[in-house]
PDB file of C-alpha atoms and ligand atoms in Angstrom:
ATOM      1  CA  MET U  34      75.808  42.517  74.671  1.00 53.00           C
ATOM      2  CA  LYS U  35      75.932  42.517  71.057  1.00 57.00           C
ATOM      3  CA  GLU U  36      75.973  38.205  71.007  1.00 59.00           C
ATOM      4  CA  GLU U  37      72.542  38.416  73.201  1.00 75.00           C
ATOM      5  CA  ARG U  38      70.449  40.243  70.733  1.00 82.00           C
ATOM      6  CA  ARG U  39      67.776  38.884  68.825  1.00 87.00           C
ATOM      7  CA  GLY U  40      67.679  42.217  66.741  1.00 93.00           C
ATOM      8  CA  PRO U  41      69.142  45.642  66.685  1.00 97.00           C
ATOM      9  CA  ILE U  42      69.013  49.065  68.697  1.00 98.00           C
ATOM     10  CA  VAL U  43      68.005  52.196  67.094  1.00 98.00           C
ATOM     11  CA  THR U  44      68.987  55.574  69.139  1.00 98.00           C
ATOM     12  CA  LEU U  45      67.279  58.307  68.485  1.00 98.00           C
ATOM     13  CA  ASP U  46      69.197  61.638  70.611  1.00 97.00           C
ATOM     14  CA  GLY U  47      68.545  65.391  70.011  1.00 95.00           C
ATOM     15  CA  PRO U  48      67.750  68.471  71.321  1.00 93.00           C
ATOM     16  CA  ALA U  49      64.559  69.279  73.581  1.00 87.00           C
ATOM     17  CA  GLY U  50      61.693  69.722  70.906  1.00 85.00           C
ATOM     18  CA  SER U  51      63.111  68.023  67.635  1.00 89.00           C
ATOM     19  CA  GLY U  52      60.260  65.429  67.773  1.00 87.00           C
ATOM     20  CA  LYS U  53      62.219  61.963  69.567  1.00 92.00           C
ATOM     21  CA  SER U  54      59.912  60.701  71.648  1.00 92.00           C
ATOM     22  CA  SER U  55      57.173  60.809  69.223  1.00 93.00           C
ATOM     23  CA  THR U  56      59.527  59.457  66.170  1.00 96.00           C
ATOM     24  CA  ALA U  57      60.941  56.977  68.178  1.00 98.00           C
ATOM     25  CA  LYS U  58      57.443  55.852  69.528  1.00 97.00           C
ATOM     26  CA  ALA U  59      56.092  55.648  65.986  1.00 98.00           C
ATOM     27  CA  VAL U  60      58.949  54.158  64.244  1.00 98.00           C
ATOM     28  CA  ALA U  61      59.250  51.773  67.239  1.00 98.00           C
ATOM     29  CA  ALA U  62      55.033  50.678  66.491  1.00 98.00           C
ATOM     30  CA  ARG U  63      56.226  49.860  62.904  1.00 98.00           C
ATOM     31  CA  LEU U  64      59.215  47.776  63.631  1.00 97.00           C
ATOM     32  CA  GLY U  65      57.467  45.902  66.133  1.00 97.00           C
ATOM     33  CA  PHE U  66      60.072  46.897  68.469  1.00 98.00           C
ATOM     34  CA  ARG U  67      59.958  48.489  71.777  1.00 98.00           C
ATOM     35  CA  HIS U  68      60.138  52.128  73.083  1.00 98.00           C
ATOM     36  CA  LEU U  69      62.759  53.315  75.266  1.00 98.00           C
ATOM     37  CA  ASP U  70      61.831  57.072  76.509  1.00 97.00           C
ATOM     38  CA  SER U  71      65.175  57.633  78.712  1.00 97.00           C
ATOM     39  CA  GLY U  72      63.754  61.160  79.467  1.00 96.00           C
ATOM     40  CA  ALA U  73      60.964  59.328  81.314  1.00 97.00           C
ATOM     41  CA  LEU U  74      63.738  57.630  83.625  1.00 98.00           C
ATOM     42  CA  TYR U  75      65.590  61.035  84.310  1.00 97.00           C
ATOM     43  CA  ARG U  76      61.926  62.170  85.179  1.00 97.00           C
ATOM     44  CA  ALA U  77      60.844  59.505  87.417  1.00 98.00           C
ATOM     45  CA  LEU U  78      64.201  59.989  89.240  1.00 98.00           C
ATOM     46  CA  THR U  79      63.233  63.679  89.854  1.00 98.00           C
ATOM     47  CA  PHE U  80      59.788  62.882  91.052  1.00 98.00           C
ATOM     48  CA  ALA U  81      61.055  60.296  92.879  1.00 98.00           C
ATOM     49  CA  LEU U  82      63.624  62.639  94.948  1.00 97.00           C
ATOM     50  CA  LEU U  83      60.744  65.443  94.996  1.00 97.00           C
ATOM     51  CA  GLU U  84      58.513  63.070  97.107  1.00 96.00           C
ATOM     52  CA  SER U  85      61.919  61.842  99.233  1.00 96.00           C
ATOM     53  CA  GLY U  86      62.009  65.359 100.439  1.00 94.00           C
ATOM     54  CA  VAL U  87      65.454  65.733 100.141  1.00 94.00           C
ATOM     55  CA  PRO U  88      66.516  69.274 100.167  1.00 94.00           C
ATOM     56  CA  GLU U  89      67.352  70.849  96.205  1.00 94.00           C
ATOM     57  CA  GLU U  90      70.533  72.210  97.814  1.00 95.00           C
ATOM     58  CA  ARG U  91      71.535  68.728  98.920  1.00 96.00           C
ATOM     59  CA  TRP U  92      71.239  66.957  95.657  1.00 97.00           C
ATOM     60  CA  THR U  93      74.755  67.482  94.236  1.00 96.00           C
ATOM     61  CA  GLY U  94      75.967  65.376  97.401  1.00 96.00           C
ATOM     62  CA  LEU U  95      73.982  62.675  96.270  1.00 97.00           C
ATOM     63  CA  THR U  96      75.693  59.450  95.658  1.00 97.00           C
ATOM     64  CA  GLU U  97      74.555  56.362  93.276  1.00 97.00           C
ATOM     65  CA  ALA U  98      73.040  54.461  95.924  1.00 98.00           C
ATOM     66  CA  ASP U  99      71.214  57.384  97.795  1.00 97.00           C
ATOM     67  CA  LEU U 100      69.284  57.691  94.083  1.00 98.00           C
ATOM     68  CA  LEU U 101      69.194  53.530  93.678  1.00 98.00           C
ATOM     69  CA  ALA U 102      67.296  53.411  96.844  1.00 97.00           C
ATOM     70  CA  LEU U 103      64.998  55.134  95.605  1.00 97.00           C
ATOM     71  CA  GLU U 104      63.600  52.615  93.016  1.00 97.00           C
ATOM     72  CA  VAL U 105      63.153  53.531  89.732  1.00 98.00           C
ATOM     73  CA  SER U 106      62.825  50.614  87.626  1.00 97.00           C
ATOM     74  CA  VAL U 107      61.143  49.616  84.485  1.00 97.00           C
ATOM     75  CA  GLU U 108      58.527  46.901  83.675  1.00 97.00           C
ATOM     76  CA  PRO U 109      58.166  45.638  79.903  1.00 97.00           C
ATOM     77  CA  THR U 110      54.373  46.088  78.127  1.00 97.00           C
ATOM     78  CA  GLU U 111      54.229  45.263  74.723  1.00 96.00           C
ATOM     79  CA  THR U 112      55.079  48.289  72.785  1.00 97.00           C
ATOM     80  CA  GLY U 113      57.486  50.029  75.695  1.00 97.00           C
ATOM     81  CA  PHE U 114      58.334  49.913  79.122  1.00 97.00           C
ATOM     82  CA  ASP U 115      56.144  51.224  82.430  1.00 97.00           C
ATOM     83  CA  VAL U 116      58.619  53.046  84.490  1.00 97.00           C
ATOM     84  CA  LEU U 117      57.887  52.461  88.021  1.00 98.00           C
ATOM     85  CA  VAL U 118      58.837  54.613  91.479  1.00 97.00           C
ATOM     86  CA  ALA U 119      59.221  51.946  94.190  1.00 96.00           C
ATOM     87  CA  GLY U 120      56.786  49.367  92.725  1.00 96.00           C
ATOM     88  CA  ARG U 121      54.066  51.774  91.250  1.00 96.00           C
ATOM     89  CA  ALA U 122      53.531  52.984  88.097  1.00 96.00           C
ATOM     90  CA  VAL U 123      54.062  56.846  87.375  1.00 96.00           C
ATOM     91  CA  GLY U 124      52.484  58.555  84.523  1.00 89.00           C
ATOM     92  CA  ASP U 125      51.162  62.252  84.539  1.00 91.00           C
ATOM     93  CA  GLU U 126      53.226  63.138  87.500  1.00 93.00           C
ATOM     94  CA  LEU U 127      56.299  62.993  85.102  1.00 96.00           C
ATOM     95  CA  ARG U 128      55.255  65.864  82.688  1.00 91.00           C
ATOM     96  CA  SER U 129      54.232  68.517  85.464  1.00 94.00           C
ATOM     97  CA  GLN U 130      55.853  71.705  85.759  1.00 92.00           C
ATOM     98  CA  ARG U 131      57.334  70.465  89.437  1.00 95.00           C
ATOM     99  CA  VAL U 132      59.571  67.956  87.575  1.00 96.00           C
ATOM    100  CA  THR U 133      59.979  69.951  84.451  1.00 91.00           C
ATOM    101  CA  SER U 134      61.427  72.745  85.853  1.00 90.00           C
ATOM    102  CA  ARG U 135      64.330  70.615  88.011  1.00 93.00           C
ATOM    103  CA  VAL U 136      64.822  67.408  85.547  1.00 93.00           C
ATOM    104  CA  ALA U 137      67.934  68.881  83.754  1.00 89.00           C
ATOM    105  CA  ARG U 138      69.607  69.389  87.278  1.00 92.00           C
ATOM    106  CA  LEU U 139      69.523  66.347  88.210  1.00 95.00           C
ATOM    107  CA  ALA U 140      70.155  64.965  84.628  1.00 94.00           C
ATOM    108  CA  SER U 141      73.515  66.996  85.214  1.00 92.00           C
ATOM    109  CA  LEU U 142      74.624  64.564  88.183  1.00 95.00           C
ATOM    110  CA  ARG U 143      77.230  61.791  87.592  1.00 95.00           C
ATOM    111  CA  ALA U 144      75.419  60.057  90.248  1.00 97.00           C
ATOM    112  CA  SER U 145      72.471  60.010  88.178  1.00 97.00           C
ATOM    113  CA  ARG U 146      74.049  59.007  85.278  1.00 97.00           C
ATOM    114  CA  ALA U 147      75.331  55.939  86.459  1.00 97.00           C
ATOM    115  CA  CYS U 148      72.034  54.982  88.366  1.00 97.00           C
ATOM    116  CA  LEU U 149      70.259  54.835  85.114  1.00 98.00           C
ATOM    117  CA  MET U 150      72.738  53.133  83.386  1.00 98.00           C
ATOM    118  CA  ALA U 151      72.252  49.230  84.249  1.00 96.00           C
ATOM    119  CA  LEU U 152      68.342  50.068  83.321  1.00 97.00           C
ATOM    120  CA  GLN U 153      68.800  51.385  80.270  1.00 98.00           C
ATOM    121  CA  ARG U 154      71.150  48.518  79.200  1.00 97.00           C
ATOM    122  CA  ALA U 155      69.306  45.967  80.478  1.00 97.00           C
ATOM    123  CA  ALA U 156      66.230  47.185  78.557  1.00 97.00           C
ATOM    124  CA  GLY U 157      68.141  46.502  75.428  1.00 96.00           C
ATOM    125  CA  ALA U 158      70.212  43.531  76.391  1.00 95.00           C
ATOM    126  CA  HIS U 159      67.636  41.549  73.560  1.00 93.00           C
ATOM    127  CA  GLY U 160      68.035  44.386  70.958  1.00 96.00           C
ATOM    128  CA  ARG U 161      64.889  45.011  69.049  1.00 97.00           C
ATOM    129  CA  LEU U 162      64.374  48.385  70.556  1.00 98.00           C
ATOM    130  CA  VAL U 163      64.151  52.043  69.528  1.00 98.00           C
ATOM    131  CA  ALA U 164      65.679  54.261  72.472  1.00 98.00           C
ATOM    132  CA  ASP U 165      65.160  58.015  72.611  1.00 98.00           C
ATOM    133  CA  GLY U 166      66.877  60.484  74.805  1.00 96.00           C
ATOM    134  CA  ARG U 167      70.555  62.805  74.946  1.00 94.00           C
ATOM    135  CA  ASP U 168      73.227  59.732  75.256  1.00 96.00           C
ATOM    136  CA  MET U 169      71.357  57.072  73.965  1.00 97.00           C
ATOM    137  CA  GLY U 170      74.166  56.479  70.849  1.00 97.00           C
ATOM    138  CA  SER U 171      77.034  58.436  72.576  1.00 96.00           C
ATOM    139  CA  VAL U 172      76.985  56.572  75.759  1.00 96.00           C
ATOM    140  CA  VAL U 173      74.259  54.179  76.547  1.00 97.00           C
ATOM    141  CA  PHE U 174      74.241  52.270  73.102  1.00 98.00           C
ATOM    142  CA  PRO U 175      77.464  53.292  71.666  1.00 97.00           C
ATOM    143  CA  ASP U 176      77.641  50.293  69.380  1.00 96.00           C
ATOM    144  CA  ALA U 177      73.604  50.266  68.337  1.00 97.00           C
ATOM    145  CA  GLU U 178      73.205  49.445  65.132  1.00 97.00           C
ATOM    146  CA  VAL U 179      71.241  52.306  63.694  1.00 98.00           C
ATOM    147  CA  LYS U 180      71.828  56.067  65.490  1.00 98.00           C
ATOM    148  CA  VAL U 181      69.741  59.061  64.352  1.00 98.00           C
ATOM    149  CA  TYR U 182      70.133  62.421  65.581  1.00 97.00           C
ATOM    150  CA  LEU U 183      67.138  64.722  65.156  1.00 96.00           C
ATOM    151  CA  VAL U 184      67.857  68.258  65.052  1.00 95.00           C
ATOM    152  CA  ALA U 185      65.134  71.044  64.017  1.00 94.00           C
ATOM    153  CA  ASP U 186      65.015  74.516  63.927  1.00 95.00           C
ATOM    154  CA  LEU U 187      64.572  76.598  67.775  1.00 96.00           C
ATOM    155  CA  THR U 188      61.428  78.418  66.564  1.00 95.00           C
ATOM    156  CA  GLU U 189      60.228  75.099  64.891  1.00 93.00           C
ATOM    157  CA  ARG U 190      60.655  73.117  67.796  1.00 94.00           C
ATOM    158  CA  ALA U 191      59.222  75.825  70.509  1.00 95.00           C
ATOM    159  CA  ARG U 192      55.858  76.071  68.352  1.00 93.00           C
ATOM    160  CA  ARG U 193      55.771  71.801  68.580  1.00 90.00           C
ATOM    161  CA  ARG U 194      56.222  72.256  71.984  1.00 88.00           C
ATOM    162  CA  LEU U 195      53.398  74.588  72.465  1.00 93.00           C
ATOM    163  CA  ARG U 196      50.957  72.386  70.376  1.00 90.00           C
ATOM    164  CA  ASP U 197      51.544  69.501  72.776  1.00 86.00           C
ATOM    165  CA  GLU U 198      50.783  71.879  75.400  1.00 86.00           C
ATOM    166  CA  GLY U 199      47.245  72.947  73.450  1.00 90.00           C
ATOM    167  CA  VAL U 200      48.076  76.072  71.931  1.00 90.00           C
ATOM    168  CA  ARG U 201      46.592  76.057  68.812  1.00 86.00           C
ATOM    169  CA  VAL U 202      47.411  79.724  67.429  1.00 90.00           C
ATOM    170  CA  PRO U 203      50.825  80.456  68.806  1.00 91.00           C
ATOM    171  CA  THR U 204      51.440  84.183  69.313  1.00 95.00           C
ATOM    172  CA  ASP U 205      54.962  85.517  68.390  1.00 95.00           C
ATOM    173  CA  ARG U 206      55.316  86.347  72.000  1.00 96.00           C
ATOM    174  CA  ASP U 207      54.416  82.481  73.024  1.00 95.00           C
ATOM    175  CA  VAL U 208      57.108  81.636  70.453  1.00 96.00           C
ATOM    176  CA  ALA U 209      60.177  83.334  71.735  1.00 96.00           C
ATOM    177  CA  ALA U 210      58.841  82.775  75.163  1.00 96.00           C
ATOM    178  CA  GLN U 211      58.678  79.230  74.878  1.00 94.00           C
ATOM    179  CA  SER U 212      61.959  79.439  72.538  1.00 96.00           C
ATOM    180  CA  GLY U 213      64.027  81.198  75.500  1.00 95.00           C
ATOM    181  CA  VAL U 214      63.130  78.124  77.758  1.00 92.00           C
ATOM    182  CA  ILE U 215      63.826  75.922  75.073  1.00 92.00           C
ATOM    183  CA  ALA U 216      67.430  77.605  74.560  1.00 93.00           C
ATOM    184  CA  GLU U 217      68.048  77.134  78.151  1.00 90.00           C
ATOM    185  CA  ARG U 218      67.386  73.797  78.238  1.00 85.00           C
ATOM    186  CA  ASP U 219      69.556  73.019  75.413  1.00 89.00           C
ATOM    187  CA  ARG U 220      72.286  74.870  77.467  1.00 88.00           C
ATOM    188  CA  HIS U 221      72.033  72.969  80.102  1.00 86.00           C
ATOM    189  CA  ASP U 222      71.793  69.634  78.041  1.00 87.00           C
ATOM    190  CA  SER U 223      75.078  70.395  76.364  1.00 89.00           C
ATOM    191  CA  GLU U 224      77.016  72.185  78.658  1.00 91.00           C
ATOM    192  CA  ARG U 225      76.961  69.461  81.408  1.00 88.00           C
ATOM    193  CA  GLU U 226      80.080  68.090  82.224  1.00 89.00           C
ATOM    194  CA  PHE U 227      78.878  64.525  82.066  1.00 89.00           C
ATOM    195  CA  SER U 228      77.057  62.554  79.026  1.00 87.00           C
ATOM    196  CA  PRO U 229      76.141  65.714  77.211  1.00 88.00           C
ATOM    197  CA  LEU U 230      73.927  66.222  74.611  1.00 91.00           C
ATOM    198  CA  ARG U 231      76.393  65.647  71.389  1.00 91.00           C
ATOM    199  CA  LYS U 232      75.448  63.933  67.992  1.00 94.00           C
ATOM    200  CA  PRO U 233      77.077  60.739  68.476  1.00 95.00           C
ATOM    201  CA  GLU U 234      79.460  59.064  66.129  1.00 94.00           C
ATOM    202  CA  ALA U 235      78.660  57.481  63.251  1.00 95.00           C
ATOM    203  CA  SER U 236      75.516  58.831  63.430  1.00 97.00           C
ATOM    204  CA  HIS U 237      72.387  59.578  60.786  1.00 97.00           C
ATOM    205  CA  LEU U 238      71.415  63.523  60.836  1.00 97.00           C
ATOM    206  CA  ILE U 239      67.771  64.562  60.104  1.00 95.00           C
ATOM    207  CA  ASP U 240      66.769  67.965  60.336  1.00 95.00           C
ATOM    208  CA  THR U 241      62.789  67.335  60.879  1.00 93.00           C
ATOM    209  CA  THR U 242      62.121  71.076  60.395  1.00 94.00           C
ATOM    210  CA  ARG U 243      60.225  71.023  57.316  1.00 92.00           C
ATOM    211  CA  LEU U 244      59.991  67.540  57.194  1.00 92.00           C
ATOM    212  CA  SER U 245      56.505  65.952  57.563  1.00 92.00           C
ATOM    213  CA  PHE U 246      56.431  63.238  60.510  1.00 93.00           C
ATOM    214  CA  GLU U 247      55.614  60.492  58.352  1.00 96.00           C
ATOM    215  CA  ASN U 248      58.709  60.878  56.368  1.00 95.00           C
ATOM    216  CA  GLN U 249      60.569  61.481  59.718  1.00 94.00           C
ATOM    217  CA  VAL U 250      59.464  57.870  60.837  1.00 97.00           C
ATOM    218  CA  LYS U 251      59.985  56.139  57.005  1.00 97.00           C
ATOM    219  CA  SER U 252      63.464  57.671  56.488  1.00 96.00           C
ATOM    220  CA  ILE U 253      64.299  55.939  60.105  1.00 97.00           C
ATOM    221  CA  VAL U 254      62.557  52.973  59.311  1.00 97.00           C
ATOM    222  CA  SER U 255      64.139  52.281  56.020  1.00 97.00           C
ATOM    223  CA  LEU U 256      67.791  52.948  58.080  1.00 97.00           C
ATOM    224  CA  VAL U 257      66.952  49.416  60.007  1.00 97.00           C
ATOM    225  CA  ASP U 258      65.505  48.149  56.433  1.00 95.00           C
ATOM    226  CA  ARG U 259      68.424  48.465  55.027  1.00 93.00           C
ATOM    227  CA  LEU U 260      70.753  46.589  57.573  1.00 92.00           C
ATOM    228  CA  THR U 261      71.939  43.337  56.821  1.00 73.00           C
ATOM    229  CA  PRO U 262      70.989  40.092  58.594  1.00 69.00           C
ATOM    230  CA  PRO U 263      73.653  38.816  61.249  1.00 60.00           C
TER     231      PRO U 263
HETATM  232  O1   DC D 351      63.592  64.487  76.832  1.00 79.39           O
HETATM  233  P1   DC D 351      62.911  64.668  78.073  1.00 79.39           P
HETATM  234  O2   DC D 351      62.540  66.339  77.783  1.00 79.39           O
HETATM  235  O3   DC D 351      61.747  64.201  78.555  1.00 79.39           O
HETATM  236  O4   DC D 351      64.193  64.553  79.164  1.00 79.39           O
HETATM  237  C1   DC D 351      64.145  65.514  80.621  1.00 79.39           C
HETATM  238  C2   DC D 351      65.471  65.720  80.950  1.00 79.39           C
HETATM  239  O5   DC D 351      66.185  64.619  80.760  1.00 79.39           O
HETATM  240  C3   DC D 351      65.819  66.975  79.873  1.00 79.39           C
HETATM  241  O6   DC D 351      67.105  67.931  80.698  1.00 79.39           O
HETATM  242  C4   DC D 351      67.544  65.941  79.390  1.00 79.39           C
HETATM  243  C5   DC D 351      67.373  64.641  80.377  1.00 79.39           C
HETATM  244  N1   DC D 351      67.969  63.507  79.755  1.00 79.39           N
HETATM  245  C6   DC D 351      68.947  63.173  79.955  1.00 79.39           C
HETATM  246  O7   DC D 351      69.740  63.979  80.275  1.00 79.39           O
HETATM  247  N2   DC D 351      69.374  62.059  79.065  1.00 79.39           N
HETATM  248  C7   DC D 351      68.867  61.118  78.513  1.00 79.39           C
HETATM  249  N3   DC D 351      68.907  60.168  77.996  1.00 79.39           N
HETATM  250  C8   DC D 351      67.598  61.457  78.360  1.00 79.39           C
HETATM  251  C9   DC D 351      66.817  63.008  78.924  1.00 79.39           C
END
């Protein structure tokens, strides 16, 4: 896999709200690499499944072929990838409550992990990629040149999520409720049987609780700058 690469792969994994996607996007922009948001693929698969009308109680019996038939794909852009379902670009639908509340369930199925593997690896075939998710450094790109594991305190992650949703001054109650939702997502992602969330071997641990966004980005870019050319 490595021989065909024209540059490194950088992986960013971590729990919900640790700042992976925004950090990965900024790191990719700084390096002139593409950004792959693997969470968006699991969301697209969930969206496609909901649209197809397969009742949720039948999801566990789905095969990889069933999921491949939903035709989730990606198309490279200048800075990343558009996510498509049956040839149609999907965007805002992926962040809807309908998808968000069900995606962890779908992501825990072996068939969904298998279905998206080739697509993710193809996106990194030529390197020059910053991929974020839960299993980028551990399963999908185990030979990535730079692996990062981002963490942050639960309440800080809850505050960030609320800020993203437009809640500028959250109350303690808002933070407590959001912390509960995130903790439940973490539990789901860490305890599942297939590709559970864990710190990849040889990854750099970065705690973003008290780190400015700019410093987070800089510290990852400097790890890439320090790589010795092949
Ligand atoms: O990062 P996100 O919130 O968009 O992720 C959506 C869901 O997909 C979340 O439950 C974790 C799961 N996911 C995963 O299992 N593996 C990945 N590589 C990326 C996301």
